[in-house]
Short mmCIF file of C-alpha atoms in Angstrom, two decimals:
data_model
loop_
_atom_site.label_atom_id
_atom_site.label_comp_id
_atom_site.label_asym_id
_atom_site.label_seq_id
_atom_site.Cartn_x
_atom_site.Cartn_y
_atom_site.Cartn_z
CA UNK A 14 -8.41 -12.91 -23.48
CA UNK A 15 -8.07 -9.32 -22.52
CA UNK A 16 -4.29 -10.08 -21.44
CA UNK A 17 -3.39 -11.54 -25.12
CA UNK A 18 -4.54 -8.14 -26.21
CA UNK A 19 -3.06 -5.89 -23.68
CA UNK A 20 0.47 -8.19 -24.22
CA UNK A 21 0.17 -6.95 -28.59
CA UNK A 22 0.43 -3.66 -27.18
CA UNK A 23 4.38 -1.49 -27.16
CA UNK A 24 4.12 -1.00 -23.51
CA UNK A 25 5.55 -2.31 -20.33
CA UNK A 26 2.49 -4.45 -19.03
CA UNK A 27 4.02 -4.13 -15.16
CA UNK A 28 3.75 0.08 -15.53
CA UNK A 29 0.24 0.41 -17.13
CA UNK A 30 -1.32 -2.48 -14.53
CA UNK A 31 0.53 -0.39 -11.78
CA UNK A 32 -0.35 2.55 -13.16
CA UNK A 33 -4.21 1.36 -13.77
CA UNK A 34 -4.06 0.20 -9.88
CA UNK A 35 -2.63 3.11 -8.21
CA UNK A 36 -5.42 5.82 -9.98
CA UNK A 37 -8.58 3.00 -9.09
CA UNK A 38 -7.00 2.95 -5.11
CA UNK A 39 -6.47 6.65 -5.34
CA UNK A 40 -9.75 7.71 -7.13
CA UNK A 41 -11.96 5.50 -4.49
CA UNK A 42 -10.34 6.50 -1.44
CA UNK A 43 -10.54 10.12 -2.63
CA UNK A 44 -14.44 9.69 -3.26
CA UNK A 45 -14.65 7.72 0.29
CA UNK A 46 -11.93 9.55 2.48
CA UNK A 47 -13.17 13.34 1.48
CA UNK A 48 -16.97 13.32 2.25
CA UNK A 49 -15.46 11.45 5.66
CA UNK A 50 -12.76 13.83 6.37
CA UNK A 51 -14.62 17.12 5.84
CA UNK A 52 -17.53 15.65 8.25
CA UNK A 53 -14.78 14.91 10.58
CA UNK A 54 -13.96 18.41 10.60
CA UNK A 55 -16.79 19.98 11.35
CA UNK A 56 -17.32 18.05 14.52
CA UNK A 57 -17.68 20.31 17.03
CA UNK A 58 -15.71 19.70 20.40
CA UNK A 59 -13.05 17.37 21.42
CA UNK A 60 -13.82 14.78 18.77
CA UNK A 61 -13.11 17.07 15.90
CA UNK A 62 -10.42 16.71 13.24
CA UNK A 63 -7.86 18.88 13.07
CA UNK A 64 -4.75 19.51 10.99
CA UNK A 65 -1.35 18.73 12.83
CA UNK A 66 0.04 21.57 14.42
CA UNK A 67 3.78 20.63 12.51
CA UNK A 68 3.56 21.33 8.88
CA UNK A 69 6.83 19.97 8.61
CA UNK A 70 5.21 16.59 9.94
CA UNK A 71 2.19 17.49 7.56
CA UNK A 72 4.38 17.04 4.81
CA UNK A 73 5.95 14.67 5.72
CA UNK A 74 2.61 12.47 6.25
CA UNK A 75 1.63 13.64 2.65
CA UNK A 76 4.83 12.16 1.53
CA UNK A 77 4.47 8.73 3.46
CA UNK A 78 0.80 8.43 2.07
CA UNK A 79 2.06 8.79 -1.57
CA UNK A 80 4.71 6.17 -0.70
CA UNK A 81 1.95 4.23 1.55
CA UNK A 82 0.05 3.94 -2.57
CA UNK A 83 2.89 2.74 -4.04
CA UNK A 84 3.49 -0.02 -1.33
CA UNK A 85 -0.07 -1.00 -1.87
CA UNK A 86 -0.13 -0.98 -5.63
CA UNK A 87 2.99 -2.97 -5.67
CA UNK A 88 1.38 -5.85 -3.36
CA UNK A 89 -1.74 -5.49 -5.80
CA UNK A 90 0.82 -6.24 -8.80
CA UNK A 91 2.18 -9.53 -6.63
CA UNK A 92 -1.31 -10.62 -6.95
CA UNK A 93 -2.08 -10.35 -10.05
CA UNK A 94 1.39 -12.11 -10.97
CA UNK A 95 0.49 -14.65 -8.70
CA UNK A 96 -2.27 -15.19 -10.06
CA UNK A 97 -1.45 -16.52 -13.24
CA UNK A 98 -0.29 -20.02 -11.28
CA UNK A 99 -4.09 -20.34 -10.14
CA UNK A 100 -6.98 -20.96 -11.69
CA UNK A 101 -8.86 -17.96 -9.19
CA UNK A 102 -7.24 -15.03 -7.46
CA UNK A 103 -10.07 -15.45 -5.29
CA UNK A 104 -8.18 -16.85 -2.36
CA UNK A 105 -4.96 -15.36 -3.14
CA UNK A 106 -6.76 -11.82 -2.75
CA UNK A 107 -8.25 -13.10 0.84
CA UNK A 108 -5.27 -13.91 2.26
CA UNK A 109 -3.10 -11.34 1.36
CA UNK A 110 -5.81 -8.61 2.32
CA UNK A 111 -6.45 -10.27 5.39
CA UNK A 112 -2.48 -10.45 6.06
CA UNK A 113 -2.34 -6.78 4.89
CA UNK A 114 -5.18 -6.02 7.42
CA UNK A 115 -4.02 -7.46 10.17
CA UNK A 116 -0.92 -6.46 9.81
CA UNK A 117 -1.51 -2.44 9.01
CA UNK A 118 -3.42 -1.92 11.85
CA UNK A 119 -6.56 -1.45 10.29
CA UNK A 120 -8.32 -4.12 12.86
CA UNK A 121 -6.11 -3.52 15.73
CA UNK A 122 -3.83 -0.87 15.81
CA UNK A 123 -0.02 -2.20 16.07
CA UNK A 124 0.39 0.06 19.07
CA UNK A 125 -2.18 -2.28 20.77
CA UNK A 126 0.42 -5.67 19.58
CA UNK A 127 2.85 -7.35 22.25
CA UNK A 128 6.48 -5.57 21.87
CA UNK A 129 7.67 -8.40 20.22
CA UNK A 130 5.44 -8.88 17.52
CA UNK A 131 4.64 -5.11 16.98
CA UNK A 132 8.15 -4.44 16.12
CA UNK A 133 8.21 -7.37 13.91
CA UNK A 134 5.05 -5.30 11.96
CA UNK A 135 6.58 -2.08 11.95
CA UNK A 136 9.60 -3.63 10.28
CA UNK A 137 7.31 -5.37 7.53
CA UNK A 138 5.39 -3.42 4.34
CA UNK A 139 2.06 -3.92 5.65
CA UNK A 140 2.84 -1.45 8.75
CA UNK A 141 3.74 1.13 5.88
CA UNK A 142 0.54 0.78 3.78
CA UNK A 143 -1.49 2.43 7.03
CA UNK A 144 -0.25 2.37 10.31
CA UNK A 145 2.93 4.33 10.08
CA UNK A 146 1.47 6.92 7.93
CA UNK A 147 -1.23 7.80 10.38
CA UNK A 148 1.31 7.70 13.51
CA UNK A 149 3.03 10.66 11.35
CA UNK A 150 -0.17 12.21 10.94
CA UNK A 151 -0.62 11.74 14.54
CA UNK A 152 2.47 13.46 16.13
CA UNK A 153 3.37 10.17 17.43
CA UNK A 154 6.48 10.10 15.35
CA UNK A 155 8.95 12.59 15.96
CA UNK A 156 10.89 14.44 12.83
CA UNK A 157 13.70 12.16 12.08
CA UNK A 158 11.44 8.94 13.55
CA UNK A 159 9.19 9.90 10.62
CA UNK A 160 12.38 10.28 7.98
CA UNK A 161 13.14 7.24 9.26
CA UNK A 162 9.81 5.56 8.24
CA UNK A 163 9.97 6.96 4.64
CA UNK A 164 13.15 5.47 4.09
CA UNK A 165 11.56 2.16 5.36
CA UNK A 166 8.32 2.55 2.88
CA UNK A 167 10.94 3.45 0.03
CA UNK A 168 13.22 0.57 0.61
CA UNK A 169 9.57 -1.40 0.82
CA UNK A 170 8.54 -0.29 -2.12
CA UNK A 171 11.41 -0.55 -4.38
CA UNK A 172 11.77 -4.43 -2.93
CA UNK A 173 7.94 -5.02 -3.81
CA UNK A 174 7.73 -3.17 -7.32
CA UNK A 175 10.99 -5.06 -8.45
CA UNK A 176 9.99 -8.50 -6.84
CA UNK A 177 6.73 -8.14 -9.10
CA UNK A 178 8.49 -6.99 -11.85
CA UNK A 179 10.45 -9.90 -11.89
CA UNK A 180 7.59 -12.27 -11.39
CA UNK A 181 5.40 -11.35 -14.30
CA UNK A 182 8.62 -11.49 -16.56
CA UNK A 183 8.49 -14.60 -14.78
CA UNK A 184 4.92 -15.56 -15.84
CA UNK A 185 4.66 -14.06 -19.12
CA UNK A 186 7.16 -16.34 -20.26
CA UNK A 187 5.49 -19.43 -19.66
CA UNK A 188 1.66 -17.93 -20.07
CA UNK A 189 0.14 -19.58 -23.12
CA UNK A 190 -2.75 -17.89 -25.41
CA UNK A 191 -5.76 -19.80 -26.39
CA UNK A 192 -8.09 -19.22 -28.74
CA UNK A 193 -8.76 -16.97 -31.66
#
């Protein structure tokens, strides 16, 4: 129902679902993350949270996280394309994120995988949604390693945003209303 209305509307239905996805990710992490981060801060000792030392690699992180949201709203846009072939995105939604968790590092951090298979993750977009980010934010990642990794979360993301592009042009060709 609410799709037949949002397709009467003059707008590009990929930008305004991307658009609606990327300010719900970045409003909740903002209202998770910042209570986090500024406790993290105030830590005292060795386990407190501090700024990197390079601004130049501070940037650069702030630059990979923006890219690291697009990445992730362009997997979120897969979804909901993908969804139109079943009757539930339940299950679509729990594989992918499980994938996408793995796969980031957010159970076990890549640096942790065999050699093999952790440079097969680097190389995918699931790598750039988290774990390469944070290896920037680290110092892990030296200048032009981290210029390197942007280029791999752009080429990522303009793969991903035009694969789902193409998709729901895909699907909104065949998707049938119902109803009155």
């Amino acid at each position: 129902g609410s799709v037949a209305y949002e397709l009467c509307r003059p707008i590009n239905l990929y930008e305004m679902w991307f658009s609606k996805c990327s300010a719900s990710r970045l409003s909740k992490c903002s209202l998770r993350a910042i209570p986090i981060l500024l406790v993290a801060m105030l830590i005292p000792g060795r386990f407190r949270m501090s700024l990197p030392a390079d601004w130049q690699l501070f940037g650069l992180f702030i630059i990979s996280m923006a890219a690291a949201l697009i990445i992730i709203s362009a997997c979120c846009m897969l979804i909901y394309a993908i969804t139109f072939y079943l009757l539930a995105p339940n299950g679509i939604t729990l594989v992918i994120s499980s994938v996408a968790d793995f796969l980031s590092g957010a159970v076990i951090p890549l640096m942790f995988f065999p050699e093999p298979l952790r440079r097969i993750a680097e190389l995918l977009p699931f790598a750039s949604m988290q774990d390469l980010p944070l290896r920037i934010y680290g110092g892990e990642l030296a200048y032009m390693e981290a210029i390197h990794v942007i280029l791999l979360q752009l080429f990522w993301a303009i793969v991903l945003i035009a694969l789902g592009k193409w998709l729901l042009k895909q699907v909104l060709k065949r998707v049938v209303v119902q109803g009155g």
